[in-house]
């Protein structure tokens, strides 16, 4: 039941200096930081992250907008570990569309854009975070962003209370 998941603070989150705020939200829920790095992806890397799966789910147009967006600046890649971490992290991140993301979630608290507005501006919705959705996605994405030696296993002093 202990899972690892991949989070990216997307370029909008880095540009808005929300990295510390975002990480603290995961830490305070007891999720363990097992990997972290700043990385400025190029188009090729972005294409491996936003694969054809996005085209199938959201269309070619959205994928192209995302590929442009992901490379405008560095991202902070984070690997988190915890109980059913994939689902928990998605809960903390909130809905894809900031307009409908609930207050208390990262997207709900720090953004408010709608699909309609982003589409009219021909840009990927800037919603601060990427987070893996499934076990398969998490496994693939962690391996894409981290080498195995960049991930760490260690015990937290208060682990008996949270894990
Ligand atoms: P996520 O897992 O919640 O990030 O959502 P998806 O994996 O479905 O989509 C990836 C990203 O594409 C989202 O986080 C948004 O930045 C962007 N996106 C998704 N759907 C749309 C859309 O309909 N319009 C626009 N402009 N951007 C979208
Ligand atoms: Mg997604």
mmCIF file of C-alpha atoms and ligand atoms in Angstrom:
data_model
loop_
_atom_site.group_PDB
_atom_site.id
_atom_site.type_symbol
_atom_site.label_atom_id
_atom_site.label_comp_id
_atom_site.label_asym_id
_atom_site.label_seq_id
_atom_site.Cartn_x
_atom_site.Cartn_y
_atom_site.Cartn_z
ATOM 1 C CA UNK A 1 0.000 0.000 0.000
ATOM 2 C CA UNK A 2 3.028 2.311 0.292
ATOM 3 C CA UNK A 3 3.337 3.971 -3.098
ATOM 4 C CA UNK A 4 5.619 6.448 -4.809
ATOM 5 C CA UNK A 5 4.294 9.138 -7.106
ATOM 6 C CA UNK A 6 5.734 11.846 -9.340
ATOM 7 C CA UNK A 7 4.907 15.516 -8.869
ATOM 8 C CA UNK A 8 6.108 18.368 -11.043
ATOM 9 C CA UNK A 9 5.877 21.972 -10.001
ATOM 10 C CA UNK A 10 5.229 23.225 -13.510
ATOM 11 C CA UNK A 11 6.941 26.373 -14.891
ATOM 12 C CA UNK A 12 4.090 28.615 -13.684
ATOM 13 C CA UNK A 13 4.625 27.403 -10.106
ATOM 14 C CA UNK A 14 8.371 28.033 -10.286
ATOM 15 C CA UNK A 15 7.881 31.467 -11.871
ATOM 16 C CA UNK A 16 5.340 32.367 -9.181
ATOM 17 C CA UNK A 17 7.775 31.277 -6.422
ATOM 18 C CA UNK A 18 5.327 28.753 -4.988
ATOM 19 C CA UNK A 19 7.760 25.835 -4.774
ATOM 20 C CA UNK A 20 8.253 26.014 -1.003
ATOM 21 C CA UNK A 21 4.546 26.481 -0.360
ATOM 22 C CA UNK A 22 3.683 23.514 -2.559
ATOM 23 C CA UNK A 23 6.244 21.167 -1.017
ATOM 24 C CA UNK A 24 5.122 22.085 2.497
ATOM 25 C CA UNK A 25 1.568 21.045 1.670
ATOM 26 C CA UNK A 26 2.733 17.530 0.878
ATOM 27 C CA UNK A 27 5.112 17.393 3.836
ATOM 28 C CA UNK A 28 2.497 18.467 6.347
ATOM 29 C CA UNK A 29 0.264 15.580 5.221
ATOM 30 C CA UNK A 30 3.126 13.256 6.166
ATOM 31 C CA UNK A 31 4.201 12.350 2.649
ATOM 32 C CA UNK A 32 7.901 11.566 2.498
ATOM 33 C CA UNK A 33 10.184 13.384 0.082
ATOM 34 C CA UNK A 34 12.296 10.689 -1.594
ATOM 35 C CA UNK A 35 13.560 12.632 -4.614
ATOM 36 C CA UNK A 36 13.748 16.270 -5.707
ATOM 37 C CA UNK A 37 15.457 18.225 -8.495
ATOM 38 C CA UNK A 38 15.149 21.287 -10.691
ATOM 39 C CA UNK A 39 15.168 20.441 -14.374
ATOM 40 C CA UNK A 40 14.593 22.463 -17.526
ATOM 41 C CA UNK A 41 13.050 19.986 -19.933
ATOM 42 C CA UNK A 42 13.532 20.186 -23.685
ATOM 43 C CA UNK A 43 10.870 19.289 -26.247
ATOM 44 C CA UNK A 44 12.061 15.693 -26.473
ATOM 45 C CA UNK A 45 11.788 15.141 -22.722
ATOM 46 C CA UNK A 46 8.425 16.926 -22.631
ATOM 47 C CA UNK A 47 7.140 14.568 -25.331
ATOM 48 C CA UNK A 48 8.134 11.579 -23.217
ATOM 49 C CA UNK A 49 6.248 13.054 -20.264
ATOM 50 C CA UNK A 50 3.112 14.151 -22.116
ATOM 51 C CA UNK A 51 2.804 11.079 -24.322
ATOM 52 C CA UNK A 52 0.210 10.054 -26.891
ATOM 53 C CA UNK A 53 -2.008 9.227 -23.915
ATOM 54 C CA UNK A 54 -2.795 12.953 -23.637
ATOM 55 C CA UNK A 55 -3.761 13.040 -27.321
ATOM 56 C CA UNK A 56 -6.160 10.179 -26.762
ATOM 57 C CA UNK A 57 -7.689 11.749 -23.633
ATOM 58 C CA UNK A 58 -7.533 15.470 -24.431
ATOM 59 C CA UNK A 59 -6.731 15.800 -28.142
ATOM 60 C CA UNK A 60 -3.695 16.774 -30.203
ATOM 61 C CA UNK A 61 -4.332 20.465 -29.677
ATOM 62 C CA UNK A 62 -4.074 20.231 -25.872
ATOM 63 C CA UNK A 63 -0.948 18.090 -26.128
ATOM 64 C CA UNK A 64 0.756 20.654 -28.360
ATOM 65 C CA UNK A 65 -0.120 23.462 -25.953
ATOM 66 C CA UNK A 66 1.234 21.408 -23.054
ATOM 67 C CA UNK A 67 4.474 20.630 -24.865
ATOM 68 C CA UNK A 68 5.006 24.360 -25.449
ATOM 69 C CA UNK A 69 4.160 25.204 -21.836
ATOM 70 C CA UNK A 70 6.324 22.615 -20.095
ATOM 71 C CA UNK A 71 9.547 23.951 -21.643
ATOM 72 C CA UNK A 72 9.132 27.702 -20.986
ATOM 73 C CA UNK A 73 11.182 27.407 -17.783
ATOM 74 C CA UNK A 74 12.501 24.906 -15.275
ATOM 75 C CA UNK A 75 10.241 22.596 -13.324
ATOM 76 C CA UNK A 76 10.818 21.054 -9.917
ATOM 77 C CA UNK A 77 10.427 17.294 -10.045
ATOM 78 C CA UNK A 78 9.493 15.627 -6.786
ATOM 79 C CA UNK A 79 9.037 11.991 -5.869
ATOM 80 C CA UNK A 80 6.802 11.454 -2.842
ATOM 81 C CA UNK A 81 6.180 8.305 -0.856
ATOM 82 C CA UNK A 82 3.217 7.457 1.338
ATOM 83 C CA UNK A 83 0.144 5.319 1.889
ATOM 84 C CA UNK A 84 -1.778 5.212 -1.415
ATOM 85 C CA UNK A 85 0.299 8.275 -2.290
ATOM 86 C CA UNK A 86 -0.920 8.521 -5.889
ATOM 87 C CA UNK A 87 -4.523 9.132 -4.880
ATOM 88 C CA UNK A 88 -3.626 11.248 -1.819
ATOM 89 C CA UNK A 89 -1.428 13.573 -3.857
ATOM 90 C CA UNK A 90 -4.174 14.027 -6.471
ATOM 91 C CA UNK A 91 -6.555 14.968 -3.638
ATOM 92 C CA UNK A 92 -4.124 17.571 -2.284
ATOM 93 C CA UNK A 93 -3.528 18.942 -5.816
ATOM 94 C CA UNK A 94 -7.231 19.260 -6.706
ATOM 95 C CA UNK A 95 -9.199 19.244 -9.929
ATOM 96 C CA UNK A 96 -7.449 19.779 -13.273
ATOM 97 C CA UNK A 97 -9.482 22.919 -13.951
ATOM 98 C CA UNK A 98 -8.620 25.562 -11.335
ATOM 99 C CA UNK A 99 -12.097 27.054 -11.728
ATOM 100 C CA UNK A 100 -13.586 23.904 -10.207
ATOM 101 C CA UNK A 101 -10.668 22.906 -7.942
ATOM 102 C CA UNK A 102 -11.865 23.194 -4.357
ATOM 103 C CA UNK A 103 -10.475 25.704 -1.877
ATOM 104 C CA UNK A 104 -7.905 23.930 0.287
ATOM 105 C CA UNK A 105 -6.383 22.203 -2.705
ATOM 106 C CA UNK A 106 -3.218 23.620 -4.272
ATOM 107 C CA UNK A 107 -4.912 24.377 -7.580
ATOM 108 C CA UNK A 108 -8.012 25.771 -5.859
ATOM 109 C CA UNK A 109 -6.000 28.043 -3.585
ATOM 110 C CA UNK A 110 -3.457 29.398 -6.047
ATOM 111 C CA UNK A 111 -5.227 29.527 -9.401
ATOM 112 C CA UNK A 112 -8.681 30.127 -10.828
ATOM 113 C CA UNK A 113 -8.506 29.712 -14.602
ATOM 114 C CA UNK A 114 -11.152 27.890 -16.638
ATOM 115 C CA UNK A 115 -10.768 25.564 -19.636
ATOM 116 C CA UNK A 116 -12.717 28.065 -21.745
ATOM 117 C CA UNK A 117 -10.352 30.939 -20.941
ATOM 118 C CA UNK A 118 -7.191 28.887 -21.494
ATOM 119 C CA UNK A 119 -8.557 27.549 -24.777
ATOM 120 C CA UNK A 120 -9.493 31.051 -25.951
ATOM 121 C CA UNK A 121 -5.911 32.164 -25.178
ATOM 122 C CA UNK A 122 -4.571 29.051 -26.924
ATOM 123 C CA UNK A 123 -2.558 27.954 -23.901
ATOM 124 C CA UNK A 124 -2.354 24.972 -21.615
ATOM 125 C CA UNK A 125 -4.212 25.682 -18.436
ATOM 126 C CA UNK A 126 -1.549 26.852 -15.936
ATOM 127 C CA UNK A 127 -2.502 24.791 -12.907
ATOM 128 C CA UNK A 128 0.857 24.663 -11.130
ATOM 129 C CA UNK A 129 1.239 20.926 -10.704
ATOM 130 C CA UNK A 130 1.506 17.668 -12.532
ATOM 131 C CA UNK A 131 0.808 14.545 -10.477
ATOM 132 C CA UNK A 132 0.702 10.920 -11.617
ATOM 133 C CA UNK A 133 -2.781 9.410 -11.847
ATOM 134 C CA UNK A 134 -2.210 5.638 -11.854
ATOM 135 C CA UNK A 135 0.377 3.138 -10.596
ATOM 136 C CA UNK A 136 1.559 2.522 -14.161
ATOM 137 C CA UNK A 137 1.834 6.262 -14.865
ATOM 138 C CA UNK A 138 3.732 6.836 -11.596
ATOM 139 C CA UNK A 139 6.209 4.076 -12.335
ATOM 140 C CA UNK A 140 6.843 5.349 -15.865
ATOM 141 C CA UNK A 141 7.113 9.003 -14.828
ATOM 142 C CA UNK A 142 9.404 8.411 -11.830
ATOM 143 C CA UNK A 143 11.774 6.497 -14.111
ATOM 144 C CA UNK A 144 11.566 9.299 -16.694
ATOM 145 C CA UNK A 145 12.490 12.094 -14.262
ATOM 146 C CA UNK A 146 14.809 10.308 -11.825
ATOM 147 C CA UNK A 147 17.740 7.935 -11.969
ATOM 148 C CA UNK A 148 17.434 5.215 -9.331
ATOM 149 C CA UNK A 149 20.384 6.671 -7.358
ATOM 150 C CA UNK A 150 18.550 10.002 -7.117
ATOM 151 C CA UNK A 151 15.782 8.376 -5.062
ATOM 152 C CA UNK A 152 16.322 7.734 -1.374
ATOM 153 C CA UNK A 153 14.906 5.334 1.176
ATOM 154 C CA UNK A 154 15.103 6.494 4.761
ATOM 155 C CA UNK A 155 13.075 6.458 7.954
ATOM 156 C CA UNK A 156 11.363 9.516 9.377
ATOM 157 C CA UNK A 157 11.754 9.954 13.155
ATOM 158 C CA UNK A 158 7.969 10.197 13.598
ATOM 159 C CA UNK A 159 7.190 7.498 11.055
ATOM 160 C CA UNK A 160 5.177 5.341 13.493
ATOM 161 C CA UNK A 161 2.551 8.110 13.618
ATOM 162 C CA UNK A 162 2.075 8.672 9.894
ATOM 163 C CA UNK A 163 3.184 5.546 8.039
HETATM 164 P P1 LIG B 1 -4.032 16.553 -14.837
HETATM 165 O O1 LIG B 1 -3.579 15.136 -14.667
HETATM 166 O O2 LIG B 1 -5.005 16.975 -13.788
HETATM 167 O O3 LIG B 1 -2.874 17.523 -14.956
HETATM 168 O O4 LIG B 1 -4.851 16.620 -16.225
HETATM 169 P P2 LIG B 1 -4.563 15.916 -17.649
HETATM 170 O O5 LIG B 1 -3.481 14.895 -17.514
HETATM 171 O O6 LIG B 1 -5.863 15.449 -18.183
HETATM 172 O O7 LIG B 1 -4.076 17.110 -18.556
HETATM 173 C C1 LIG B 1 -2.746 17.561 -18.490
HETATM 174 C C2 LIG B 1 -2.730 19.079 -18.474
HETATM 175 O O8 LIG B 1 -3.257 19.576 -19.706
HETATM 176 C C3 LIG B 1 -3.591 19.751 -17.416
HETATM 177 O O9 LIG B 1 -2.973 19.811 -16.138
HETATM 178 C C4 LIG B 1 -3.763 21.128 -18.024
HETATM 179 O O10 LIG B 1 -2.599 21.922 -17.803
HETATM 180 C C5 LIG B 1 -3.862 20.828 -19.516
HETATM 181 N N1 LIG B 1 -5.235 20.683 -20.025
HETATM 182 C C6 LIG B 1 -6.017 19.586 -19.885
HETATM 183 N N2 LIG B 1 -7.192 19.758 -20.512
HETATM 184 C C7 LIG B 1 -7.146 20.987 -21.065
HETATM 185 C C8 LIG B 1 -8.090 21.752 -21.869
HETATM 186 O O11 LIG B 1 -9.206 21.327 -22.181
HETATM 187 N N3 LIG B 1 -7.686 22.974 -22.263
HETATM 188 C C9 LIG B 1 -6.471 23.488 -21.951
HETATM 189 N N4 LIG B 1 -6.174 24.710 -22.396
HETATM 190 N N5 LIG B 1 -5.564 22.819 -21.190
HETATM 191 C C10 LIG B 1 -5.900 21.574 -20.765
HETATM 192 MG MG1 LIG B 2 -2.495 13.929 -15.964
#
